[in-house]
Short mmCIF file of C-alpha atoms in Angstrom, two decimals:
data_model
loop_
_atom_site.label_atom_id
_atom_site.label_comp_id
_atom_site.label_asym_id
_atom_site.label_seq_id
_atom_site.Cartn_x
_atom_site.Cartn_y
_atom_site.Cartn_z
CA MET A 1 0.01 0.00 0.01
CA SER A 2 2.62 2.49 1.07
CA ILE A 3 4.51 2.00 -2.20
CA TRP A 4 1.44 3.06 -4.17
CA ILE A 5 1.01 6.17 -1.98
CA SER A 6 4.61 7.01 -2.51
CA ILE A 7 4.34 6.62 -6.29
CA LEU A 8 1.28 8.81 -6.41
CA GLU A 9 2.93 11.47 -4.24
CA GLN A 10 6.10 11.52 -6.30
CA GLY A 11 4.18 11.32 -9.57
CA LEU A 12 2.03 14.31 -8.70
CA ILE A 13 4.93 16.41 -7.42
CA TYR A 14 6.87 15.71 -10.60
CA GLY A 15 3.59 16.15 -12.48
CA ILE A 16 3.70 19.90 -11.56
CA LEU A 17 7.22 19.93 -13.07
CA ALA A 18 5.87 18.15 -16.13
CA LEU A 19 3.18 20.82 -16.55
CA GLY A 20 6.00 23.33 -16.89
CA VAL A 21 7.94 21.19 -19.30
CA TYR A 22 4.69 20.73 -21.30
CA ILE A 23 4.58 24.52 -21.80
CA THR A 24 8.10 24.76 -23.14
CA TYR A 25 8.37 21.48 -24.95
CA LYS A 26 4.91 21.04 -26.41
CA ILE A 27 3.52 24.57 -26.67
CA LEU A 28 6.59 26.76 -27.21
CA ASP A 29 8.61 24.04 -28.98
CA PHE A 30 11.58 25.15 -26.88
CA PRO A 31 13.83 22.47 -25.33
CA ASP A 32 14.37 24.19 -22.03
CA LEU A 33 17.19 22.76 -19.87
CA THR A 34 16.80 25.55 -17.28
CA VAL A 35 14.53 22.98 -15.55
CA ASP A 36 17.53 21.14 -14.04
CA GLY A 37 18.42 24.38 -12.27
CA SER A 38 15.04 25.86 -11.51
CA PHE A 39 13.76 22.73 -9.79
CA PRO A 40 16.43 22.83 -7.04
CA LEU A 41 16.08 26.65 -7.12
CA GLY A 42 12.56 26.26 -5.81
CA ALA A 43 13.83 23.83 -3.22
CA ALA A 44 16.68 26.12 -2.13
CA VAL A 45 14.37 29.11 -1.70
CA THR A 46 11.95 26.94 0.28
CA ALA A 47 14.57 25.41 2.59
CA THR A 48 16.08 28.83 3.31
CA MET A 49 12.65 30.29 4.10
CA ILE A 50 11.61 27.41 6.31
CA VAL A 51 14.85 27.39 8.26
CA LYS A 52 14.35 31.11 8.89
CA GLY A 53 10.91 30.33 10.26
CA VAL A 54 8.76 31.95 7.59
CA ASN A 55 5.17 30.69 7.17
CA PRO A 56 5.59 27.56 5.02
CA TYR A 57 2.62 28.48 2.78
CA LEU A 58 4.52 31.59 1.74
CA THR A 59 7.14 29.35 0.09
CA ILE A 60 4.66 28.38 -2.66
CA PRO A 61 4.16 31.79 -4.28
CA VAL A 62 7.77 32.87 -3.59
CA SER A 63 9.18 29.72 -5.23
CA PHE A 64 6.95 30.25 -8.28
CA LEU A 65 8.08 33.84 -8.70
CA VAL A 66 11.77 33.04 -8.23
CA GLY A 67 11.47 30.18 -10.76
CA ALA A 68 9.66 32.56 -13.16
CA LEU A 69 12.55 34.98 -12.82
CA ALA A 70 14.97 32.23 -13.86
CA GLY A 71 12.74 31.55 -16.88
CA VAL A 72 12.80 35.25 -17.75
CA CYS A 73 16.61 35.17 -17.72
CA THR A 74 16.74 32.14 -20.06
CA GLY A 75 14.28 33.97 -22.29
CA LEU A 76 16.33 37.17 -22.32
CA ILE A 77 19.50 35.22 -23.14
CA HIS A 78 17.66 33.53 -26.04
CA VAL A 79 15.69 36.45 -27.38
CA LYS A 80 17.85 39.49 -26.72
CA CYS A 81 21.28 37.94 -26.98
CA LYS A 82 20.18 35.63 -29.80
CA VAL A 83 21.68 32.52 -28.21
CA ARG A 84 20.30 29.14 -29.40
CA ASP A 85 17.45 27.81 -27.28
CA LEU A 86 19.27 24.73 -26.03
CA LEU A 87 22.40 26.71 -25.13
CA SER A 88 20.40 29.40 -23.29
CA GLY A 89 18.96 26.72 -21.04
CA ILE A 90 22.37 25.14 -20.44
CA ILE A 91 23.86 28.53 -19.54
CA MET A 92 21.07 29.27 -17.05
CA MET A 93 21.18 25.74 -15.64
CA THR A 94 24.92 26.06 -14.97
CA ALA A 95 24.52 29.54 -13.39
CA LEU A 96 21.71 28.33 -11.18
CA TRP A 97 23.90 25.65 -9.57
CA THR A 98 25.98 28.37 -7.95
CA ILE A 99 22.95 30.49 -7.17
CA ASN A 100 21.28 27.60 -5.44
CA LEU A 101 24.41 26.87 -3.34
CA ARG A 102 24.64 30.56 -2.42
CA LEU A 103 20.98 30.65 -1.46
CA ALA A 104 21.04 27.56 0.66
CA GLY A 105 24.56 28.07 2.05
CA THR A 106 25.50 24.43 1.74
CA ALA A 107 24.78 21.57 -0.61
CA ASN A 108 22.53 19.92 1.90
CA VAL A 109 19.99 21.65 4.14
CA PRO A 110 17.82 19.38 6.32
CA ILE A 111 14.47 20.76 7.42
CA PHE A 112 13.38 17.88 9.64
CA GLY A 113 11.31 19.03 12.59
CA GLU A 114 10.55 22.41 10.96
CA LYS A 115 7.05 23.43 10.10
CA SER A 116 6.19 22.73 6.46
CA ILE A 117 3.06 22.80 4.33
CA PHE A 118 2.61 19.13 5.40
CA ASP A 119 3.65 19.35 9.02
CA ASN A 120 1.88 22.02 11.04
CA GLU A 121 -0.89 22.15 13.64
CA THR A 122 -3.71 22.83 11.15
CA MET A 123 -2.84 19.94 8.88
CA ASP A 124 -2.17 17.58 11.72
CA GLY A 125 -5.57 18.52 13.10
CA ILE A 126 -7.38 17.79 9.81
CA PHE A 127 -5.59 14.54 9.11
CA SER A 128 -5.56 12.56 12.28
CA GLY A 129 -5.80 8.85 13.05
CA ASN A 130 -6.21 6.62 10.03
CA PHE A 131 -6.17 9.54 7.61
CA ALA A 132 -2.59 10.56 8.59
CA GLN A 133 -0.97 8.33 6.01
CA TYR A 134 -2.88 10.07 3.21
CA LYS A 135 -2.01 13.55 4.40
CA VAL A 136 0.87 14.25 2.04
CA LEU A 137 -0.84 12.63 -0.91
CA ILE A 138 -3.98 14.66 -0.49
CA ILE A 139 -2.16 18.00 -0.05
CA VAL A 140 0.03 17.21 -3.07
CA PHE A 141 -3.04 16.25 -5.11
CA VAL A 142 -4.80 19.49 -4.28
CA ILE A 143 -1.80 21.61 -5.23
CA ALA A 144 -1.25 19.65 -8.49
CA VAL A 145 -4.91 19.96 -9.47
CA ILE A 146 -5.08 23.66 -8.68
CA SER A 147 -1.93 24.24 -10.78
CA LYS A 148 -3.49 22.28 -13.62
CA ILE A 149 -6.77 24.17 -13.49
CA LEU A 150 -5.04 27.56 -13.33
CA LEU A 151 -2.95 26.58 -16.29
CA ASP A 152 -6.01 25.43 -18.24
CA LEU A 153 -7.79 28.73 -17.49
CA TYR A 154 -4.80 30.71 -18.54
CA MET A 155 -4.58 28.85 -21.87
CA LYS A 156 -8.12 30.11 -22.60
CA THR A 157 -7.26 33.74 -22.12
CA LYS A 158 -6.09 36.11 -24.85
CA SER A 159 -2.56 35.97 -23.44
CA GLY A 160 -2.77 32.19 -23.46
CA PHE A 161 -3.90 32.13 -27.05
CA LEU A 162 -0.90 34.20 -28.00
CA LEU A 163 1.35 31.76 -26.18
CA ARG A 164 -0.10 28.81 -28.08
CA ALA A 165 0.25 30.80 -31.32
CA VAL A 166 3.94 31.60 -30.87
CA GLY A 167 4.92 27.96 -30.71
CA ASP A 168 2.72 27.12 -33.61
CA ASN A 169 3.46 29.94 -35.98
CA GLU A 170 5.75 32.72 -34.85
CA ASN A 171 4.99 34.61 -37.97
CA LEU A 172 1.36 35.04 -37.07
CA VAL A 173 2.25 36.67 -33.77
CA THR A 174 4.36 39.19 -35.58
CA SER A 175 1.49 39.80 -37.97
CA LEU A 176 -0.73 40.49 -35.01
CA ALA A 177 1.62 43.37 -34.11
CA LYS A 178 3.01 41.55 -31.07
CA ASP A 179 6.65 40.99 -30.24
CA GLN A 180 7.09 37.21 -30.41
CA GLY A 181 10.17 37.40 -28.19
CA ASN A 182 8.18 38.79 -25.26
CA VAL A 183 5.62 36.08 -25.62
CA LYS A 184 8.33 33.43 -25.51
CA ILE A 185 9.86 35.02 -22.40
CA LEU A 186 6.42 34.94 -20.73
CA GLY A 187 5.99 31.27 -21.54
CA LEU A 188 9.45 30.38 -20.17
CA ALA A 189 8.61 32.37 -17.01
CA ILE A 190 5.37 30.45 -16.35
CA ALA A 191 7.05 27.13 -17.20
CA ASN A 192 9.95 27.63 -14.83
CA GLY A 193 7.62 29.04 -12.19
CA LEU A 194 5.75 25.72 -12.20
CA VAL A 195 9.03 23.78 -12.12
CA ALA A 196 10.30 25.71 -9.11
CA LEU A 197 6.92 25.18 -7.47
CA ALA A 198 7.42 21.44 -7.92
CA GLY A 199 10.88 21.86 -6.34
CA CYS A 200 9.33 23.66 -3.39
CA ILE A 201 6.83 20.85 -2.72
CA PHE A 202 9.53 18.15 -3.28
CA CYS A 203 11.87 19.74 -0.72
CA GLN A 204 9.14 19.82 1.94
CA GLU A 205 8.05 16.28 1.22
CA GLN A 206 11.63 15.00 1.45
CA ARG A 207 12.31 17.39 4.36
CA VAL A 208 15.72 18.20 2.89
CA PHE A 209 17.24 20.45 0.25
CA GLU A 210 19.77 18.65 -1.94
CA ILE A 211 21.81 20.58 -4.49
CA SER A 212 21.81 17.67 -6.93
CA SER A 213 18.02 17.02 -6.71
CA GLY A 214 17.62 18.79 -10.05
CA THR A 215 19.99 16.57 -12.04
CA GLY A 216 17.90 14.75 -14.58
CA ALA A 217 14.72 16.72 -13.77
CA ILE A 218 14.30 17.63 -17.44
CA VAL A 219 14.42 13.96 -18.39
CA ILE A 220 11.68 13.09 -15.92
CA GLY A 221 9.63 16.01 -17.16
CA LEU A 222 10.08 15.22 -20.83
CA ALA A 223 9.31 11.52 -20.26
CA SER A 224 6.11 12.39 -18.39
CA VAL A 225 4.98 14.79 -21.08
CA ILE A 226 5.67 12.29 -23.88
CA ILE A 227 4.04 9.39 -22.04
CA GLY A 228 1.00 11.46 -21.17
CA THR A 229 0.44 13.09 -24.57
CA SER A 230 1.11 9.99 -26.70
CA LEU A 231 -0.69 7.50 -24.50
CA PHE A 232 -3.87 9.53 -24.30
CA ARG A 233 -3.73 11.10 -27.76
CA ASN A 234 -6.94 9.50 -28.84
CA LEU A 235 -8.93 10.42 -25.72
CA THR A 236 -10.08 13.89 -26.80
CA PHE A 237 -12.13 14.47 -23.65
CA LEU A 238 -8.90 14.29 -21.57
CA LYS A 239 -7.11 17.64 -21.48
CA ALA A 240 -3.40 17.54 -22.35
CA THR A 241 -2.60 18.91 -18.84
CA THR A 242 -4.46 16.02 -17.20
CA ALA A 243 -2.68 13.57 -19.49
CA VAL A 244 0.65 15.01 -18.47
CA LEU A 245 -0.12 14.59 -14.75
CA ILE A 246 -1.14 10.99 -15.32
CA GLY A 247 1.93 10.47 -17.51
CA SER A 248 4.12 11.57 -14.62
CA VAL A 249 2.49 9.07 -12.24
CA ILE A 250 2.92 6.30 -14.84
CA TYR A 251 6.56 7.22 -15.26
CA LYS A 252 7.18 7.12 -11.53
CA ALA A 253 5.47 3.73 -11.35
CA CYS A 254 7.72 2.41 -14.15
CA VAL A 255 10.82 3.60 -12.30
CA ALA A 256 9.60 2.13 -9.03
CA ALA A 257 8.92 -1.20 -10.75
CA ALA A 258 12.34 -1.21 -12.39
CA LEU A 259 14.02 -0.39 -9.08
CA LYS A 260 12.43 -3.46 -7.50
CA PHE A 261 14.74 -5.61 -9.52
CA CYS A 262 17.86 -3.46 -9.48
CA GLU A 263 20.19 -1.69 -7.04
CA PRO A 264 19.60 2.01 -6.25
CA GLN A 265 22.87 2.96 -8.02
CA ASP A 266 21.37 1.72 -11.31
CA MET A 267 18.79 4.52 -11.09
CA LYS A 268 20.26 6.84 -13.74
CA LEU A 269 20.81 4.06 -16.22
CA ILE A 270 17.22 2.89 -15.78
CA THR A 271 16.02 6.46 -16.26
CA ALA A 272 18.01 6.86 -19.47
CA VAL A 273 16.92 3.48 -20.95
CA LEU A 274 13.30 4.14 -19.98
CA PHE A 275 13.37 7.56 -21.57
CA LEU A 276 14.90 6.09 -24.74
CA ILE A 277 12.12 3.52 -24.90
CA ILE A 278 9.49 6.16 -24.44
CA LEU A 279 10.97 8.31 -27.17
CA ILE A 280 11.10 5.41 -29.60
CA ILE A 281 7.49 4.50 -28.90
CA GLY A 282 6.53 8.15 -29.32
CA MET A 283 8.31 8.37 -32.71
CA GLU A 284 6.69 5.12 -33.88
CA ARG A 285 3.32 6.76 -33.50
CA LYS A 286 4.32 9.90 -35.29
CA LYS A 287 5.48 7.86 -38.32
CA LYS A 288 2.28 5.94 -38.50
CA VAL A 289 0.27 9.17 -38.48
CA LYS A 290 2.34 10.56 -41.30
CA LYS A 291 1.91 7.45 -43.41
CA ASN A 292 -1.85 7.48 -42.97
CA ALA A 293 -2.16 11.19 -43.71
CA MET B 1 0.76 56.84 -48.51
CA LEU B 2 3.77 54.55 -48.67
CA GLU B 3 7.10 55.84 -49.91
CA LEU B 4 10.41 54.10 -50.54
CA LYS B 5 13.18 56.65 -50.97
CA GLY B 6 16.72 55.84 -52.17
CA ILE B 7 16.61 52.32 -50.94
CA SER B 8 19.84 50.32 -51.18
CA LYS B 9 19.86 46.64 -50.38
CA TYR B 10 22.85 44.30 -50.63
CA TYR B 11 22.84 40.55 -50.00
CA ASN B 12 26.00 39.14 -48.30
CA PRO B 13 27.61 42.55 -47.85
CA GLY B 14 31.37 42.56 -47.38
CA THR B 15 31.87 39.09 -48.86
CA ILE B 16 32.95 37.88 -52.27
CA ASN B 17 29.34 36.94 -52.95
CA GLU B 18 28.12 40.47 -52.43
CA MET B 19 25.11 41.15 -54.59
CA CYS B 20 23.43 44.45 -55.07
CA LEU B 21 19.67 44.15 -55.39
CA PHE B 22 18.46 47.68 -55.00
CA ASP B 23 20.59 50.77 -55.66
CA ASP B 24 18.65 54.00 -55.10
CA PHE B 25 15.25 52.41 -55.52
CA ASN B 26 12.25 54.75 -55.29
CA LEU B 27 8.55 54.04 -55.24
CA THR B 28 5.50 55.96 -54.09
CA VAL B 29 2.15 54.28 -53.54
CA ASN B 30 -0.74 56.65 -53.04
CA ARG B 31 -3.56 56.10 -50.60
CA GLY B 32 -6.27 53.83 -52.06
CA ASP B 33 -3.96 52.50 -54.82
CA PHE B 34 -4.18 48.85 -55.70
CA VAL B 35 -0.79 48.08 -57.22
CA SER B 36 -0.07 44.77 -58.87
CA VAL B 37 3.57 43.90 -59.27
CA VAL B 38 4.96 41.45 -61.76
CA GLY B 39 8.55 40.45 -62.66
CA SER B 40 10.85 37.55 -63.19
CA ASN B 41 12.35 35.53 -60.32
CA GLY B 42 14.99 37.43 -58.45
CA SER B 43 13.79 40.79 -59.70
CA GLY B 44 13.26 42.05 -56.14
CA LYS B 45 9.43 41.84 -55.78
CA THR B 46 9.35 39.90 -52.56
CA SER B 47 12.42 41.70 -51.23
CA MET B 48 10.57 44.97 -51.77
CA LEU B 49 7.65 43.73 -49.68
CA ASN B 50 10.01 42.45 -47.00
CA ILE B 51 11.73 45.83 -46.88
CA LEU B 52 8.35 47.59 -46.55
CA CYS B 53 7.24 45.29 -43.71
CA GLY B 54 10.60 45.33 -41.96
CA SER B 55 11.35 41.60 -42.40
CA ILE B 56 14.81 42.38 -43.78
CA PRO B 57 17.11 45.36 -43.04
CA ILE B 58 18.24 47.90 -45.61
CA GLU B 59 21.66 49.45 -46.14
CA ALA B 60 20.49 52.96 -47.02
CA GLY B 61 17.31 54.89 -47.71
CA GLN B 62 14.09 55.77 -46.07
CA ILE B 63 10.67 54.08 -45.80
CA LEU B 64 7.90 56.55 -45.14
CA MET B 65 4.39 55.65 -44.04
CA ASP B 66 2.09 58.67 -44.35
CA GLY B 67 5.20 60.83 -44.07
CA GLU B 68 6.49 59.14 -40.95
CA ASP B 69 9.90 57.50 -41.23
CA ILE B 70 9.51 53.85 -40.23
CA SER B 71 12.90 52.56 -41.53
CA ARG B 72 14.04 51.83 -37.96
CA MET B 73 10.72 50.60 -36.66
CA LYS B 74 10.54 46.92 -35.69
CA GLU B 75 8.54 44.58 -37.90
CA TYR B 76 5.87 43.82 -35.39
CA LYS B 77 5.18 47.49 -34.74
CA ARG B 78 4.76 48.24 -38.41
CA ASN B 79 2.23 45.44 -38.57
CA ARG B 80 -0.22 47.48 -36.52
CA ARG B 81 -1.21 49.18 -39.74
CA ILE B 82 -0.17 46.52 -42.24
CA GLY B 83 -1.95 43.25 -43.02
CA ARG B 84 0.04 40.66 -44.94
CA VAL B 85 -0.87 37.41 -46.73
CA TYR B 86 1.92 35.11 -47.70
CA GLN B 87 2.36 32.62 -50.55
CA ASN B 88 2.48 29.81 -48.06
CA PRO B 89 -1.03 29.33 -46.60
CA ALA B 90 0.52 27.90 -43.39
CA LEU B 91 2.05 31.25 -42.47
CA GLY B 92 -1.25 33.08 -41.96
CA THR B 93 -3.01 30.80 -39.46
CA CYS B 94 -2.34 28.68 -36.37
CA PRO B 95 -2.77 24.97 -37.22
CA SER B 96 -3.26 23.61 -33.77
CA MET B 97 -5.97 26.07 -32.87
CA THR B 98 -9.56 25.93 -34.01
CA ILE B 99 -11.15 28.22 -36.56
CA LEU B 100 -12.96 30.08 -33.80
CA GLU B 101 -9.82 30.54 -31.81
CA ASN B 102 -7.93 31.77 -34.85
CA MET B 103 -10.63 34.32 -35.66
CA SER B 104 -10.65 35.53 -32.04
CA LEU B 105 -6.91 35.84 -32.05
CA ALA B 106 -6.99 37.98 -35.21
CA ASP B 107 -9.96 40.03 -33.98
CA ASN B 108 -7.86 41.28 -31.02
CA LYS B 109 -5.04 42.73 -33.17
CA GLY B 110 -4.03 46.14 -31.96
CA LYS B 111 -5.44 45.59 -28.48
CA THR B 112 -3.79 44.05 -25.43
CA TYR B 113 -3.61 40.31 -25.11
CA GLY B 114 -4.40 40.14 -21.43
CA LEU B 115 -6.12 37.76 -19.05
CA SER B 116 -9.64 38.25 -20.35
CA ARG B 117 -11.41 35.42 -22.12
CA GLY B 118 -9.75 34.45 -25.42
CA ILE B 119 -13.09 33.93 -27.13
CA ASN B 120 -15.66 36.65 -26.99
CA LYS B 121 -18.93 34.78 -27.33
CA GLY B 122 -20.74 37.94 -28.42
CA ARG B 123 -18.55 38.09 -31.56
CA LYS B 124 -19.24 34.53 -32.57
CA GLU B 125 -22.13 35.51 -34.90
CA PHE B 126 -19.91 38.05 -36.56
CA TYR B 127 -17.24 35.46 -37.25
CA ARG B 128 -19.85 33.12 -38.59
CA GLU B 129 -21.00 35.73 -41.05
CA GLN B 130 -17.49 36.57 -42.12
CA LEU B 131 -16.80 32.90 -42.75
CA LYS B 132 -20.09 32.52 -44.57
CA SER B 133 -19.04 35.17 -47.07
CA LEU B 134 -16.21 32.88 -48.17
CA ASN B 135 -18.71 30.27 -49.37
CA LEU B 136 -16.45 27.44 -48.27
CA GLY B 137 -18.71 26.01 -45.58
CA LEU B 138 -16.24 27.02 -42.87
CA GLU B 139 -19.03 28.60 -40.76
CA ASP B 140 -20.16 25.11 -39.72
CA LYS B 141 -16.68 23.99 -38.74
CA MET B 142 -15.86 26.66 -36.16
CA ASP B 143 -14.44 24.09 -33.71
CA VAL B 144 -12.28 22.24 -36.22
CA LYS B 145 -8.53 22.73 -36.03
CA VAL B 146 -7.19 24.86 -38.84
CA GLY B 147 -4.42 22.36 -39.49
CA SER B 148 -6.95 19.95 -40.97
CA LEU B 149 -8.22 22.46 -43.55
CA SER B 150 -7.03 22.51 -47.16
CA GLY B 151 -4.53 25.08 -48.44
CA GLY B 152 -7.28 27.11 -50.13
CA GLN B 153 -9.46 27.20 -47.06
CA ARG B 154 -6.51 28.23 -44.91
CA GLN B 155 -5.51 30.94 -47.34
CA ALA B 156 -9.07 32.28 -47.36
CA MET B 157 -8.93 32.35 -43.58
CA ALA B 158 -5.53 34.03 -43.59
CA LEU B 159 -6.95 36.75 -45.90
CA LEU B 160 -9.99 37.22 -43.62
CA MET B 161 -7.82 37.29 -40.49
CA SER B 162 -5.29 39.81 -41.85
CA THR B 163 -8.03 42.25 -42.84
CA MET B 164 -10.36 41.71 -39.86
CA THR B 165 -9.18 44.72 -37.84
CA PRO B 166 -8.83 48.25 -39.19
CA ILE B 167 -5.60 48.36 -41.16
CA ASP B 168 -4.47 50.79 -43.83
CA PHE B 169 -2.20 48.72 -46.01
CA LEU B 170 -2.54 45.21 -47.38
CA ILE B 171 0.53 43.35 -48.64
CA LEU B 172 -0.14 40.33 -50.78
CA ASP B 173 2.90 38.19 -51.54
CA GLU B 174 1.89 35.80 -54.37
CA HIS B 175 -1.02 34.80 -52.20
CA THR B 176 -2.72 32.74 -54.92
CA ALA B 177 0.44 30.95 -56.16
CA ALA B 178 0.06 27.80 -54.05
CA LEU B 179 -3.62 27.31 -54.89
CA ASP B 180 -5.38 25.42 -57.69
CA PRO B 181 -6.88 27.65 -60.46
CA LYS B 182 -10.41 27.51 -59.20
CA THR B 183 -9.52 28.30 -55.58
CA ALA B 184 -7.12 30.93 -56.75
CA GLU B 185 -9.99 32.61 -58.66
CA ILE B 186 -12.18 32.61 -55.54
CA ILE B 187 -9.44 34.04 -53.36
CA MET B 188 -8.64 36.70 -55.94
CA GLU B 189 -12.28 37.84 -56.16
CA LEU B 190 -12.52 37.84 -52.40
CA THR B 191 -9.35 39.97 -52.20
CA ASP B 192 -10.78 42.53 -54.64
CA GLN B 193 -13.99 42.70 -52.70
CA ILE B 194 -12.30 43.21 -49.32
CA VAL B 195 -9.88 45.85 -50.73
CA LYS B 196 -12.77 47.79 -52.19
CA GLU B 197 -14.96 47.42 -49.15
CA LYS B 198 -12.30 48.58 -46.67
CA ASN B 199 -10.59 50.99 -49.06
CA LEU B 200 -7.19 49.44 -48.41
CA THR B 201 -3.95 50.60 -50.03
CA THR B 202 -2.76 47.39 -51.52
CA ILE B 203 0.41 46.00 -53.05
CA MET B 204 0.01 42.60 -54.71
CA VAL B 205 2.95 40.61 -56.07
CA THR B 206 1.79 37.93 -58.52
CA HIS B 207 3.12 35.66 -61.23
CA ASN B 208 -0.30 35.47 -62.79
CA LEU B 209 -0.28 38.05 -65.49
CA ARG B 210 -3.99 37.92 -66.00
CA TYR B 211 -4.64 38.85 -62.39
CA ALA B 212 -2.11 41.66 -62.61
CA VAL B 213 -3.87 43.05 -65.66
CA GLU B 214 -7.42 42.46 -64.40
CA TYR B 215 -7.11 43.72 -60.88
CA GLY B 216 -5.79 47.02 -59.43
CA ASN B 217 -5.48 50.47 -60.77
CA ARG B 218 -1.70 50.49 -61.20
CA MET B 219 0.84 47.98 -62.47
CA LEU B 220 4.56 47.70 -61.97
CA MET B 221 6.97 45.39 -63.71
CA MET B 222 10.26 44.87 -61.95
CA HIS B 223 13.55 43.62 -63.35
CA GLN B 224 16.91 43.40 -61.61
CA GLY B 225 15.91 45.70 -58.81
CA LYS B 226 14.32 48.40 -61.04
CA CYS B 227 10.84 49.28 -62.09
CA ILE B 228 10.87 48.93 -65.86
CA LEU B 229 7.18 49.56 -66.31
CA ASP B 230 4.85 51.68 -64.19
CA LYS B 231 1.36 52.33 -65.57
CA ALA B 232 -1.58 53.72 -63.67
CA GLY B 233 -5.16 54.74 -64.37
CA LYS B 234 -6.16 54.84 -68.04
CA GLU B 235 -2.79 53.56 -69.25
CA LYS B 236 -3.10 50.57 -66.95
CA GLU B 237 -6.52 49.71 -68.32
CA GLU B 238 -5.06 49.57 -71.85
CA ILE B 239 -2.51 46.93 -70.86
CA THR B 240 -3.23 43.44 -72.12
CA VAL B 241 -1.70 40.15 -71.11
CA ASP B 242 -0.06 39.91 -74.53
CA SER B 243 1.67 43.27 -74.29
CA ILE B 244 3.05 42.28 -70.92
CA LEU B 245 4.14 38.92 -72.19
CA ASP B 246 6.13 40.64 -75.01
CA LEU B 247 7.96 42.81 -72.49
CA PHE B 248 8.66 39.75 -70.41
CA ASN B 249 10.24 38.04 -73.43
CA GLU B 250 12.42 41.04 -74.12
CA ILE B 251 13.78 40.93 -70.57
CA SER B 252 14.48 37.27 -70.77
CA ILE B 253 16.41 37.65 -74.06
CA GLU B 254 18.51 40.36 -72.34
CA CYS B 255 19.38 37.86 -69.64
CA GLY B 256 20.34 35.32 -72.26
CA ASN B 257 17.61 32.89 -71.47
#
C-alpha cells in the first residue's frame, strides 16, 4: 500500500514539473534545460525560508516567482542575446547551480522538525488517526490539481492564445503586431515558475534540500509529457494537462517497478533507458500518423 | 501613402558573394492605390515587400508611411497598420488552434492580449457571417482545427484574418500561387471585394499576368531591382496580357535565357 501512495505522491509532485515542461516542450517548442536548475532553485528558496521560520505556505508563491525569474533570464538570453534555445537553457542551468548553493549556504539543508506545508498544527488537526498516512498525498493532489486548473484557465485567455500561437506559428504573432520574443519570455517564465513550485513541494516532502536534486529533472519532465500526450492522444475528452499529470504518475510507477529488480545505483541508467524506450514509442506513433495522412 | 526613398539593399555585404539588389530604388504608392507587381524571379518583388514590412534590413534609404519615417521601426510594430498574406497558406493561421480561436486571435489585433477570455462569445455570430461570405462552408466547422483544412481554405482564412481589424495597408505576396486555379480565382475575387470594401492601399505581387492586368489600378513590372514599367489609371486599363508577355520576353532575351 505505502509503495502506491509514494508513487502517487512523487508522480504528482513531478507532475507539476511536467506541466512546466509541457509549456516549453509542447507549446513553445523550446527544449528548455533551465529546468535542471530551476527545480532545485525552488527547493533552495523553500529550505532557506523554512529554516528562517517563515510561514511555510508563503514558500509556494515565492518559489513560483523566483522560478519565473529564472525563466525570464533564459528567455532574455535567447531572445535578446540571440543564443540558441538549447544553449540558453544550459547557460542558465549552470549559473543556477551556484545561485542555489549561495541561497542555501550548503549543498545539503535538512528541514526535519521544522514546520512545512505538510507538518503544522492545522494539517495535523485535519488529518488525524487513520487519515494521517494520506495527508501528504491529499495535499500534493490538491496543489497539482489547482496548478493544472489555473494553467487550463490561462490557456483560454487572450494571453494564453498568443502563447499557443507563438509555438505554432511565430510569424502570425508578428502579424498580430506583437513581439514574439516577449511572448516566448512569458512562456518560459510560467514554465519555470511551475518547475520551481514542484521543487518547493519536493523539498518539503523529502524534508531536505539537496543541491543535486535537479539533475535529470528535465528527463523526468520530458518523459512524463511524452508518455501522457502520446498515450492519451486519442482520448479527446482528456485535457493535455491532465494527461501530463497521469503520464508523470505512470513514469514514476515504471521507475519504481524497475528499481524493484535493481540496485539504487542503477537509477540513472534505468532512467536513461526508460526515456529512450518512451522516445522510440513516441516516434513510432508519429510515423504511423504521417503514413496514414 | 507609402514611400520608398533611395533604398539600397545588398545581400551578403562585405563578402565575395556580395550582390546588389536595389541601388537608389524609389517608389511611391498613393492612398487607395491597388498596385499589382509582376517580374521575373530574383527581380526584387518579394524583397521589396520584405523591406516595406521590416522583415529584412536595408543598407540605405528611407521608408515613409504617411510621411513618418519607419525605416528603424521593428517589424511587429509596423504590422499594426499593415496586413500581410503570404504565398504559403500555413504562415497566416495557427494549425493547432480551432477556426474560432484563430478568428478571435486575429480580431484582437491592436489591443492588449491580457487575461480576459480568449473567445468573446458575443462576436461569434460576426465570425460566422464573415466565414459565410467565403462560401467554403467554414461557418459550420468553427471548432475544427485549422491544421486539418485545405490550403485554399487556410488561405481564405488568412486573408480574412489579416483584414479583420482596421488596417491601412494590405501586402499580398503571391497569395494565390500555391492554390489550384479554381480556388485561386475565388481568393482573388474575395481579395478585390475586401480591398474595395475597406478601401485598403494594396500591393500585390503575382506571377499570374491575367490577375495583374485584371485587378488593381496600377501595375509595376520589376527587373533586376528596377521598375521597368509603371502604368496607372487609363494607361493601366489599356494593358493586355499579350503586351506584358512581349515585355517579359524582351527581358528574358537580355538575360540570355
